[in-house]
């Protein structure tokens, strides 16, 4: 008898796991009128659908457990529901209310699937909707619209993020949740990800080592893939952008479809830019670049969970702006032939979520293969390296209710750096690097208003290199290195809903960053300087406290945030004042204690009686200093941005028509680091018009804009072309078109 009882319990357990779970309901307005065509999307399952003509919807073949569902419709505030699928059929009726302002988004970079206002860590979301973003030759210029985010640029082809004054090695970039490893710690190399097939960009401001380990000491930028097609649909789009300043052409074509359980997509893109024109009209030699890319994905979503496979391939050819190239290039061109770098990046990644009753298990893995070549004279390879990276992680979500979440995880990374074909210059030695970590996260909601989040993490890293050079040539010899590091990190924070409109957020975090291969082993010429590493460098350790206030009313929003970040053993590179035997300035990696502080302010208003008008402005400021009183390098100037926009949903034969004028003001930077010079302030004006026009029943979104309308001749404090006395791009007329079919 006992055997039969036990067998019944086991069979019942498995039956609940594999039972058909259905989520259904109706989407209406506040007045109860149905909203046909509303989007219903489940983030954990990469699965979505539309409401029918009566506002009804149904998502079937769902697993048991807790899922996050977003309901959205154009012109209405999105609504996010946490649903506990503990019944075979669950019904949710949702009433959306009209709004002229963007609502909060669901974010996935904070460790939990939650809305922006439910995370203790400050996360900004930039939606790459063609109507609302600045069209630019590089994605980082678009991201710098977010307060507190800037970019270090070397022309239009190379740009690196700066978040609250920290950059390069202290900012971690993710491609759909996978850390990008492609020699990213040099300001000469591109970001490594483009905007093709990207729907949102999530930006964590401040330390995020608890979630991502080393290199997230200053923040994280996560490029989120576009959502799969709704169940039962096949969708496609083609995009074209033309740029007058750099004679640029950008094209991309995408297709995606989904059946009941299977979904997938394919996207190809091509970018080509000639040397750009600086303010005043002169071209900057060798700022030309081109890129080709291929992205594909396939997935399955069912009762057991979601299984997804992604493949990305990017190939860049980017001109290097150096004294040698400026001397030899006297005509404007498009194709890099001499003094350029070639990067060939491939990534294969798998993301999987398995549901076991009320347990959820995430198993993710990725393999990256990156090749870097520096070409001097035509077909003369000076540097050729290959970096292979294997990353993997497992996260176990324990059974929880609507108010709690417990997560335990493991992450690992193995890397191999190799010099290829015995080139004359070996910037970095052959090396093997390994990293392993354990972490735990806890989230708890009290009184329905106070949400507390916290966690702790342990990391261990080892690094071993081979000797480079002849021991008899002391100045160029690099001995073999064998190092190991371990670190603890953690954070605790809370969000408090003071009332329906006012939210307070605060977080305290401890983070770390291990010294990388370049900082430990460099000993040779890299572009315009001779770089020397230091094998005795210690890990950076940061301790930051930040707080923010968010006010959201029917017709306006206000955000105010402040932070203080203290960093022990901050690593930076600075000139020694000496020159190499070849007459190249010598730079050396150093470290010392430092601190940064500042904040951001943002205000967006939509006047009640002027339904077509929007106005928004923001201000950001950061100060970065060493403990000895010197200022830190690459600290952006204070920034003030403003935009006024008029919109009309229907205007004759046009839909979603708009016109906007925006300004970007950078104040003078009078606090340069010892290796920098002061920079004058500037104001840039952009103007844009756009609309959706149906051509043969196919909607075509077009946009015509002018960046740097008055052709201002300026240089940004974070432009590395300042060293060679070149200015930022001048006037740029941009035409963008996107059709969906």
XYZ file of C-alpha atoms in Angstrom:
741
model
C 0.000 0.000 0.000
C 2.839 2.379 0.895
C 4.422 1.729 -2.505
C 1.211 2.749 -4.269
C 0.918 5.927 -2.187
C 4.561 6.854 -2.918
C 4.080 6.123 -6.626
C 0.975 8.315 -6.682
C 2.857 11.206 -5.076
C 5.726 10.928 -7.578
C 3.378 10.669 -10.555
C 1.387 13.614 -9.247
C 4.559 15.661 -8.936
C 5.614 14.941 -12.505
C 2.089 15.496 -13.741
C 2.134 18.991 -12.255
C 5.489 19.664 -13.914
C 4.337 18.622 -17.378
C 0.730 19.792 -17.154
C -0.557 22.222 -19.775
C -0.604 25.713 -18.180
C -2.548 28.465 -19.884
C -2.599 32.200 -19.153
C -5.598 34.019 -20.581
C -7.446 37.273 -20.011
C -8.595 40.537 -21.511
C -6.863 43.885 -22.106
C -9.090 46.966 -21.910
C -8.964 50.700 -21.369
C -9.791 52.213 -17.996
C -13.321 52.696 -19.333
C -13.608 48.984 -20.054
C -13.331 49.212 -23.836
C -11.311 46.369 -25.434
C -7.805 47.084 -26.776
C -7.268 44.937 -29.885
C -3.621 44.478 -30.894
C -2.184 44.964 -27.388
C 1.130 43.163 -26.841
C 1.390 40.502 -24.127
C 4.959 39.312 -23.557
C 6.582 36.906 -21.077
C 10.280 37.699 -20.606
C 11.365 34.428 -19.000
C 9.940 32.412 -21.878
C 10.716 34.753 -24.808
C 7.087 34.279 -25.761
C 4.366 36.745 -26.664
C 1.069 37.299 -28.423
C -1.480 39.978 -29.390
C -4.979 40.570 -28.048
C -7.791 39.869 -30.526
C -10.530 42.219 -31.723
C -12.324 41.867 -28.370
C -9.142 42.411 -26.310
C -8.863 38.734 -25.355
C -5.552 36.871 -25.327
C -4.161 33.437 -24.514
C -0.628 32.115 -23.900
C -0.485 28.330 -23.758
C 2.082 25.636 -23.051
C 3.529 27.565 -20.101
C 5.515 26.008 -17.248
C 4.500 26.070 -13.604
C 6.192 28.733 -11.492
C 6.568 32.503 -11.268
C 6.709 34.472 -14.518
C 6.815 38.170 -15.433
C 4.302 39.396 -18.019
C 4.204 42.829 -19.628
C 1.050 44.318 -21.215
C 1.602 47.254 -23.569
C -0.181 49.308 -26.204
C 0.913 52.450 -28.060
C -0.248 55.572 -26.203
C -0.926 53.669 -22.979
C 1.248 53.051 -19.927
C 2.679 49.537 -19.909
C 1.678 47.310 -17.009
C 3.824 44.550 -15.537
C 2.300 41.614 -13.642
C 4.106 38.935 -11.629
C 2.077 35.770 -12.195
C 2.356 32.598 -10.142
C 1.323 29.781 -12.477
C 0.063 27.386 -9.795
C -3.104 26.455 -11.683
C -3.595 24.787 -15.060
C -5.563 27.790 -16.282
C -4.944 31.280 -14.935
C -6.880 34.386 -15.954
C -5.731 38.013 -15.687
C -7.753 41.006 -16.854
C -5.726 44.186 -17.313
C -6.915 47.773 -17.746
C -4.364 50.157 -19.269
C -4.571 53.914 -18.919
C -3.593 56.502 -21.502
C -0.342 58.403 -21.059
C 1.827 60.725 -23.109
C 4.966 59.773 -21.185
C 7.098 56.666 -21.485
C 6.346 54.144 -18.739
C 8.886 52.124 -16.818
C 10.398 49.129 -18.584
C 11.036 45.551 -17.519
C 14.782 45.088 -16.959
C 16.771 41.848 -16.896
C 20.268 43.131 -15.981
C 19.605 43.551 -12.259
C 19.564 39.845 -11.429
C 15.759 39.595 -11.399
C 13.083 40.130 -14.046
C 11.572 43.299 -12.637
C 10.597 46.830 -13.581
C 13.072 49.708 -13.328
C 11.442 50.969 -10.148
C 11.641 47.583 -8.429
C 15.455 47.355 -8.521
C 17.682 48.789 -5.798
C 20.422 49.333 -8.390
C 19.878 52.323 -10.698
C 19.156 50.959 -14.189
C 18.347 53.201 -17.144
C 16.747 51.827 -20.299
C 17.265 53.330 -23.745
C 14.767 52.051 -26.292
C 16.244 52.056 -29.797
C 12.937 53.034 -31.362
C 13.844 54.886 -34.557
C 11.409 57.683 -33.631
C 13.017 58.674 -30.358
C 16.724 58.091 -30.665
C 19.525 60.063 -32.216
C 20.725 58.490 -35.478
C 24.522 58.484 -35.431
C 27.465 56.614 -37.050
C 28.179 54.779 -33.772
C 25.904 53.354 -31.109
C 27.820 54.961 -28.222
C 26.836 58.446 -29.352
C 23.226 57.315 -29.086
C 23.816 55.922 -25.574
C 25.350 59.208 -24.442
C 21.794 60.623 -24.494
C 21.398 58.951 -21.066
C 22.394 61.282 -18.181
C 25.684 60.180 -16.616
C 26.797 58.275 -19.733
C 29.524 59.622 -22.040
C 31.989 58.202 -24.536
C 35.710 58.139 -25.190
C 36.011 58.405 -28.967
C 38.729 58.051 -31.580
C 36.763 59.241 -34.568
C 33.369 57.855 -35.533
C 34.508 54.234 -35.766
C 35.829 53.763 -32.218
C 33.957 54.769 -29.070
C 34.003 53.415 -25.508
C 31.457 54.002 -22.721
C 32.020 56.207 -19.687
C 29.613 55.842 -16.757
C 29.850 58.351 -13.937
C 33.494 59.041 -14.761
C 34.694 55.429 -14.997
C 35.582 53.849 -18.324
C 37.593 51.252 -20.234
C 38.417 48.320 -17.921
C 35.947 49.495 -15.260
C 32.851 49.200 -17.480
C 31.507 45.795 -18.494
C 29.693 45.448 -21.825
C 27.238 42.593 -22.381
C 25.800 41.207 -25.603
C 22.389 39.884 -24.575
C 23.700 39.027 -21.116
C 27.078 37.614 -22.267
C 30.194 39.575 -21.285
C 32.053 40.756 -24.403
C 35.727 39.740 -24.467
C 37.533 41.210 -27.491
C 40.595 43.149 -26.270
C 38.114 45.755 -25.026
C 40.570 47.340 -22.603
C 42.159 49.559 -25.285
C 40.758 52.931 -26.336
C 41.845 52.067 -29.910
C 39.376 49.179 -30.262
C 35.629 49.417 -30.993
C 32.852 48.460 -28.615
C 32.299 45.100 -30.310
C 28.518 45.208 -30.706
C 26.261 47.093 -33.109
C 22.629 48.166 -32.972
C 21.317 45.646 -35.531
C 18.620 43.516 -33.938
C 18.932 45.338 -30.593
C 15.679 46.547 -29.051
C 16.771 47.990 -25.684
C 20.002 48.933 -23.960
C 20.061 48.591 -20.162
C 22.622 50.649 -18.273
C 23.558 49.933 -14.656
C 25.092 53.010 -13.075
C 27.519 52.031 -10.346
C 29.249 48.857 -9.114
C 27.718 45.571 -10.267
C 30.406 43.052 -9.314
C 27.858 41.134 -7.235
C 26.113 40.123 -10.469
C 28.939 40.122 -12.990
C 32.284 39.941 -11.180
C 35.425 41.800 -12.241
C 35.232 44.713 -14.730
C 31.756 45.773 -13.543
C 33.204 48.124 -10.922
C 31.869 51.232 -12.681
C 28.735 49.904 -14.298
C 27.296 47.631 -16.978
C 25.884 48.174 -20.468
C 23.689 45.299 -21.651
C 22.507 45.206 -25.284
C 19.177 43.311 -25.270
C 18.071 41.420 -28.373
C 14.757 42.204 -30.025
C 11.800 40.141 -28.843
C 10.836 37.085 -30.892
C 7.884 37.383 -33.222
C 4.475 36.847 -31.574
C 3.189 33.277 -31.741
C 1.852 32.384 -35.188
C 3.454 35.305 -37.069
C 6.289 35.951 -39.534
C 7.826 39.440 -39.537
C 10.557 41.250 -41.415
C 12.165 44.681 -41.681
C 14.732 46.551 -43.750
C 16.625 49.613 -42.533
C 18.694 52.184 -44.440
C 20.687 55.123 -43.073
C 22.632 57.695 -45.107
C 25.123 60.180 -43.591
C 26.347 63.262 -45.461
C 29.373 64.006 -43.269
C 31.142 60.657 -43.684
C 29.346 59.607 -46.899
C 28.094 56.775 -44.710
C 25.787 53.952 -45.749
C 24.219 51.595 -43.177
C 21.884 48.758 -44.159
C 20.366 45.840 -42.303
C 17.727 43.224 -43.093
C 15.969 41.023 -40.549
C 13.448 38.170 -40.578
C 11.841 36.414 -37.603
C 8.960 34.061 -36.967
C 7.335 31.949 -34.265
C 5.046 28.949 -34.089
C 3.415 27.633 -30.918
C 6.726 26.444 -29.424
C 9.516 27.256 -31.932
C 10.875 30.724 -32.744
C 13.902 32.093 -34.562
C 15.384 34.887 -36.621
C 18.141 35.978 -38.986
C 19.661 39.432 -39.499
C 22.450 40.726 -41.758
C 23.972 44.198 -41.812
C 26.634 46.302 -43.509
C 28.281 49.619 -42.539
C 30.588 51.790 -44.653
C 31.939 55.258 -43.772
C 34.557 57.464 -45.414
C 36.860 59.864 -43.571
C 34.651 62.321 -41.698
C 34.639 66.096 -41.990
C 35.470 68.061 -38.853
C 33.796 71.368 -38.073
C 34.778 73.808 -40.782
C 34.959 71.228 -43.566
C 38.439 69.609 -43.499
C 38.536 65.809 -43.526
C 40.322 63.799 -40.820
C 42.682 61.298 -42.486
C 42.030 57.588 -41.919
C 38.851 57.871 -39.841
C 37.223 55.576 -42.426
C 35.741 52.270 -41.289
C 33.447 49.480 -42.404
C 31.694 46.554 -40.749
C 29.691 43.515 -41.774
C 27.605 41.416 -39.403
C 25.449 38.310 -39.236
C 23.110 37.426 -36.351
C 20.964 34.313 -36.056
C 18.931 32.698 -33.303
C 16.602 29.773 -32.730
C 14.650 28.754 -29.644
C 12.008 26.523 -28.123
C 9.531 27.574 -25.435
C 7.397 24.950 -23.750
C 6.174 23.489 -20.479
C 9.699 22.636 -19.319
C 11.078 26.098 -20.044
C 12.968 27.944 -22.764
C 15.999 26.884 -24.813
C 17.729 29.486 -27.004
C 20.797 29.456 -29.244
C 22.424 32.621 -30.670
C 25.202 33.197 -33.191
C 26.888 36.568 -33.847
C 29.637 37.382 -36.340
C 31.133 40.882 -36.737
C 34.037 41.952 -38.920
C 35.506 45.466 -38.562
C 38.123 47.320 -40.595
C 38.949 50.592 -38.858
C 41.488 53.212 -39.871
C 44.028 54.331 -37.270
C 44.580 58.069 -36.928
C 48.336 58.409 -36.429
C 51.082 60.788 -37.531
C 52.259 58.223 -40.091
C 48.813 57.780 -41.615
C 48.210 61.553 -41.710
C 51.484 62.019 -43.595
C 50.720 59.355 -46.214
C 46.956 59.854 -46.713
C 46.244 63.051 -48.627
C 42.947 62.085 -50.249
C 39.639 61.300 -48.645
C 38.705 57.637 -48.956
C 36.370 54.904 -47.777
C 38.400 51.672 -47.717
C 41.173 51.219 -45.118
C 44.339 50.208 -46.975
C 47.184 51.248 -44.698
C 47.502 51.797 -40.943
C 44.292 50.132 -39.877
C 43.069 47.406 -37.555
C 40.935 44.383 -38.403
C 38.761 42.642 -35.833
C 36.926 39.411 -36.535
C 34.573 38.473 -33.682
C 32.385 35.380 -33.403
C 30.104 34.432 -30.530
C 28.006 31.309 -30.020
C 25.807 31.444 -26.936
C 23.082 29.352 -25.347
C 20.557 30.615 -22.805
C 18.210 28.140 -21.124
C 15.585 28.302 -18.372
C 14.214 25.092 -16.896
C 11.185 24.920 -14.589
C 10.862 22.125 -12.008
C 7.549 22.859 -10.329
C 8.443 25.997 -8.317
C 12.195 25.764 -8.902
C 13.748 27.569 -11.874
C 17.212 26.726 -13.198
C 19.123 28.963 -15.619
C 21.994 27.385 -17.551
C 23.881 29.731 -19.878
C 27.106 29.299 -21.817
C 28.987 31.162 -24.554
C 32.095 30.725 -26.665
C 33.839 33.719 -28.276
C 36.611 33.687 -30.864
C 38.207 37.074 -31.518
C 41.062 37.854 -33.906
C 42.865 41.204 -33.853
C 45.264 42.371 -36.562
C 47.133 45.662 -36.960
C 48.215 46.451 -40.523
C 50.846 49.130 -41.174
C 51.831 49.591 -44.783
C 49.726 47.756 -47.356
C 49.414 44.051 -46.416
C 52.093 44.421 -43.719
C 50.859 42.737 -40.541
C 52.466 44.270 -37.437
C 50.290 42.563 -34.799
C 48.142 39.437 -35.013
C 46.461 37.940 -31.933
C 43.620 35.593 -31.100
C 41.557 35.593 -27.903
C 39.245 32.650 -27.174
C 36.824 32.856 -24.256
C 34.476 30.291 -22.726
C 31.944 31.631 -20.213
C 29.286 29.668 -18.352
C 26.878 30.187 -15.484
C 24.153 28.439 -13.533
C 21.513 30.163 -11.416
C 19.027 28.311 -9.229
C 15.862 30.196 -8.254
C 14.410 28.619 -5.121
C 10.645 28.304 -4.521
C 9.225 31.697 -3.635
C 6.010 33.633 -3.458
C 5.142 37.001 -4.984
C 7.127 38.828 -2.273
C 10.396 36.884 -2.096
C 13.109 35.589 -4.376
C 16.201 33.543 -3.500
C 18.943 32.865 -6.059
C 22.185 30.915 -5.793
C 24.641 30.876 -8.673
C 27.978 29.836 -10.109
C 29.917 31.560 -12.912
C 33.109 30.625 -14.715
C 35.369 31.965 -17.463
C 38.348 30.407 -19.262
C 40.466 32.426 -21.692
C 43.372 31.736 -24.015
C 45.386 34.520 -25.679
C 47.739 33.545 -28.529
C 50.065 35.482 -30.818
C 49.699 34.285 -34.417
C 52.207 33.873 -37.242
C 55.173 35.171 -35.214
C 54.600 38.849 -36.043
C 57.304 41.381 -35.170
C 55.265 43.048 -32.421
C 53.697 41.094 -29.561
C 51.550 43.529 -27.604
C 50.480 40.841 -25.125
C 52.075 37.485 -24.244
C 50.509 34.088 -24.807
C 48.406 33.532 -21.702
C 45.804 31.365 -19.984
C 43.273 32.980 -17.617
C 40.638 31.310 -15.446
C 37.939 32.756 -13.218
C 35.400 31.005 -10.926
C 32.796 32.541 -8.643
C 29.914 31.722 -6.297
C 27.152 34.154 -5.331
C 23.813 34.377 -3.568
C 20.999 36.927 -4.011
C 17.993 37.698 -1.836
C 14.980 39.899 -2.505
C 12.129 40.539 -0.077
C 9.148 42.895 -0.128
C 7.739 44.267 3.136
C 4.359 45.993 3.575
C 3.920 46.001 -0.253
C 6.015 49.191 -0.364
C 9.552 48.393 0.795
C 11.635 46.062 -1.382
C 15.050 45.004 -0.046
C 17.711 43.381 -2.235
C 21.144 42.120 -1.278
C 23.771 39.505 -1.854
C 27.377 38.377 -1.540
C 29.896 36.961 -4.019
C 33.305 35.250 -3.977
C 35.677 35.219 -6.985
C 38.940 33.410 -7.667
C 41.114 34.209 -10.678
C 44.391 32.772 -11.958
C 46.608 33.996 -14.794
C 49.736 32.481 -16.330
C 51.769 33.820 -19.262
C 54.720 32.752 -21.347
C 57.924 34.774 -21.555
C 58.236 37.203 -24.472
C 61.480 38.372 -26.085
C 65.176 37.772 -25.558
C 66.360 37.854 -21.906
C 69.515 39.586 -23.129
C 67.443 42.592 -24.300
C 66.285 43.719 -20.873
C 64.162 46.660 -22.023
C 61.892 44.485 -24.213
C 61.947 41.183 -22.314
C 58.830 40.109 -20.440
C 59.327 37.138 -18.111
C 56.693 34.470 -17.572
C 54.026 35.420 -15.053
C 51.956 33.288 -12.704
C 49.407 35.215 -10.590
C 46.214 34.513 -8.678
C 43.646 36.767 -7.021
C 40.549 36.281 -4.895
C 37.932 38.814 -3.863
C 34.656 39.226 -2.014
C 31.978 41.656 -3.174
C 28.421 42.417 -2.211
C 25.664 44.968 -2.046
C 22.505 45.800 -0.157
C 19.841 48.229 -1.208
C 16.172 49.064 -1.062
C 13.370 50.769 -2.943
C 10.587 52.508 -1.046
C 7.289 53.519 -2.636
C 6.513 56.610 -0.574
C 3.215 56.873 -2.455
C 1.832 55.981 -5.891
C 3.939 58.692 -7.552
C 7.090 58.992 -5.438
C 9.873 56.410 -5.211
C 13.103 56.487 -3.199
C 16.025 54.161 -3.989
C 19.335 53.629 -2.171
C 22.161 51.122 -2.530
C 25.543 50.392 -0.917
C 27.953 48.213 -2.881
C 31.456 46.794 -2.614
C 33.044 45.843 -5.933
C 36.411 44.825 -7.356
C 38.403 44.606 -10.572
C 41.417 42.403 -11.186
C 44.301 43.880 -13.202
C 44.101 42.655 -16.787
C 46.698 41.206 -19.108
C 47.654 44.547 -20.664
C 48.128 46.289 -17.311
C 50.321 43.474 -15.995
C 52.477 42.643 -19.016
C 52.610 45.515 -21.563
C 56.106 46.416 -22.729
C 56.056 47.823 -26.241
C 54.736 50.440 -28.625
C 50.951 50.646 -28.971
C 49.923 53.167 -31.617
C 51.350 56.574 -30.615
C 52.857 55.597 -27.262
C 55.152 53.036 -25.641
C 53.210 51.260 -22.850
C 54.766 49.590 -19.806
C 52.807 47.330 -17.466
C 53.412 46.452 -13.837
C 53.239 42.823 -12.692
C 52.847 43.917 -9.068
C 49.507 45.705 -9.586
C 46.833 44.844 -7.017
C 43.071 44.476 -7.630
C 40.951 47.609 -7.468
C 38.349 47.736 -4.693
C 35.436 50.162 -4.821
C 32.885 51.156 -2.205
C 29.955 53.192 -3.470
C 26.820 54.610 -1.943
C 24.122 56.070 -4.168
C 20.584 57.318 -3.759
C 17.888 58.469 -6.164
C 14.400 59.942 -6.129
C 11.798 59.378 -8.842
C 8.557 61.364 -9.138
C 6.010 60.278 -11.731
C 2.818 62.243 -12.374
C 0.291 62.022 -15.181
C 2.043 64.664 -17.304
C 5.613 64.889 -15.980
C 8.459 62.892 -14.467
C 11.420 63.997 -12.378
C 14.563 62.055 -11.480
C 17.305 63.075 -9.071
C 20.333 60.868 -8.274
C 23.623 61.236 -6.400
C 26.608 58.971 -5.692
C 29.988 58.763 -3.968
C 32.500 56.117 -5.070
C 35.751 55.466 -3.179
C 38.285 53.265 -5.031
C 41.331 51.728 -3.404
C 44.275 50.955 -5.742
C 42.676 52.574 -8.795
C 44.641 51.569 -11.936
C 45.374 54.117 -14.666
C 47.978 54.841 -17.333
C 49.974 58.067 -17.382
C 53.053 59.510 -19.145
C 56.461 59.125 -17.497
C 58.004 62.117 -19.275
C 60.553 59.873 -21.005
C 60.766 58.601 -24.566
C 61.639 55.215 -26.024
C 64.671 54.611 -28.241
C 62.389 55.319 -31.194
C 61.344 58.711 -29.813
C 57.859 57.568 -28.715
C 56.458 58.921 -25.389
C 56.537 56.283 -22.635
C 53.343 55.642 -20.653
C 53.199 53.391 -17.600
C 50.363 51.737 -15.696
C 50.164 52.984 -12.105
C 47.707 52.832 -9.238
C 46.635 54.892 -6.276
C 43.576 55.607 -4.142
C 40.874 57.714 -5.778
C 37.289 58.891 -5.354
C 34.472 60.078 -7.601
C 31.241 61.876 -6.756
C 28.418 63.577 -8.600
C 24.884 63.014 -9.807
C 22.209 63.450 -12.438
C 18.972 65.393 -12.792
C 16.271 64.737 -15.418
C 12.892 66.381 -16.026
C 10.294 65.472 -18.674
C 7.012 67.340 -19.035
C 4.006 66.950 -21.300
C 1.673 69.974 -20.773
C -1.909 68.932 -20.057
C -3.463 71.392 -22.490
C -0.851 70.821 -25.228
C -1.156 67.124 -25.936
C 1.260 67.319 -28.886
C 4.204 68.897 -27.017
C 7.051 67.302 -25.025
C 9.948 68.988 -23.272
C 12.767 67.249 -21.450
C 16.094 68.282 -20.001
C 18.838 66.662 -17.969
C 22.084 67.629 -16.261
C 24.956 65.379 -15.159
C 28.132 66.078 -13.234
C 31.061 64.037 -11.936
C 34.328 64.903 -10.195
C 37.153 62.342 -10.061
C 40.349 62.833 -8.041
C 43.270 60.869 -6.692
C 43.937 61.017 -2.968
C 47.113 62.992 -3.683
C 44.992 65.806 -5.149
C 45.552 65.108 -8.858
C 42.471 64.763 -11.059
C 41.695 61.448 -12.761
C 41.963 61.045 -16.559
C 38.973 60.791 -18.907
C 36.535 62.576 -16.580
C 33.759 64.138 -18.691
C 32.807 67.785 -18.407
C 29.481 68.745 -16.846
C 26.705 68.119 -19.384
C 23.349 69.838 -19.997
C 20.919 68.412 -22.571
C 17.502 69.650 -23.647
C 14.908 68.645 -26.230
C 11.570 70.026 -27.354
C 9.405 67.751 -29.483
C 6.028 68.115 -31.194
C 4.112 64.944 -32.127
C 0.938 64.197 -34.067
C -0.517 60.673 -34.307
C -2.502 61.428 -37.470
C -1.658 64.203 -39.951
C -3.141 63.893 -43.445
C -1.577 60.723 -44.954
C 1.161 60.592 -42.269
C 1.171 58.739 -38.965
C 3.301 59.302 -35.857
C 4.673 62.541 -37.307
C 7.109 64.533 -35.186
C 9.620 67.361 -35.224
C 12.283 67.917 -32.569
C 15.103 70.286 -31.710
C 17.708 69.279 -29.142
C 20.847 70.791 -27.675
C 23.895 69.256 -26.029
C 26.032 71.588 -23.921
C 29.376 70.493 -22.491
C 30.855 72.947 -20.025
C 34.565 73.740 -20.049
C 36.684 71.042 -18.374
C 39.234 72.970 -16.304
C 40.289 70.056 -14.101
C 42.455 67.897 -16.374
C 44.587 64.968 -15.201
C 48.370 65.409 -15.242
C 48.542 63.848 -18.740
C 45.684 65.949 -20.117
C 44.994 69.551 -21.103
C 41.964 71.720 -20.407
C 39.097 71.713 -22.911
C 36.754 74.540 -23.877
C 32.995 74.132 -23.628
C 30.603 73.917 -26.564
C 26.925 73.668 -27.525
C 25.667 71.470 -30.349
C 22.182 71.782 -31.881
C 20.388 68.900 -33.634
C 17.082 69.045 -35.540
C 14.934 66.136 -36.751
C 11.616 65.499 -38.491
C 10.003 62.136 -39.112
C 6.827 60.187 -39.738
C 5.384 56.852 -40.851
C 4.193 56.736 -44.450
C 2.426 53.751 -46.019
C 3.807 52.730 -49.407
C 1.764 50.018 -51.124
C 0.245 49.279 -47.686
C 3.695 48.732 -46.204
C 4.483 51.176 -43.326
C 7.782 53.014 -43.849
C 9.208 54.997 -40.915
C 11.443 57.777 -42.205
C 13.506 60.395 -40.451
C 15.489 63.375 -41.709
C 17.846 65.032 -39.272
C 20.784 67.378 -39.025
C 23.373 66.782 -36.304
C 25.620 69.723 -35.373
C 23.283 72.017 -37.290
C 25.578 75.056 -37.167
C 28.756 73.124 -38.071
C 30.455 74.030 -34.784
C 34.215 73.426 -34.708
C 34.766 71.775 -31.333
C 36.655 69.007 -29.566
C 35.243 66.923 -26.752
C 37.379 66.416 -23.642
C 37.092 62.626 -24.076
C 38.171 62.577 -27.738
C 41.576 60.928 -28.100
C 41.961 62.769 -31.441
C 42.538 65.867 -29.360
C 46.142 64.656 -28.949
C 46.723 64.906 -32.708
C 44.806 68.209 -32.980
C 41.734 67.005 -34.861
C 38.195 68.142 -34.072
C 34.905 66.270 -33.706
C 32.603 65.791 -36.726
C 30.926 68.858 -38.213
C 27.448 69.172 -39.726
C 25.901 65.805 -40.606
C 22.640 65.421 -42.560
C 21.081 62.038 -41.804
C 18.351 60.216 -43.711
C 16.914 57.097 -42.073
C 14.211 54.775 -43.408
C 12.808 51.552 -41.983
C 10.072 49.440 -43.494
C 8.337 46.510 -41.832
C 6.673 43.667 -43.693
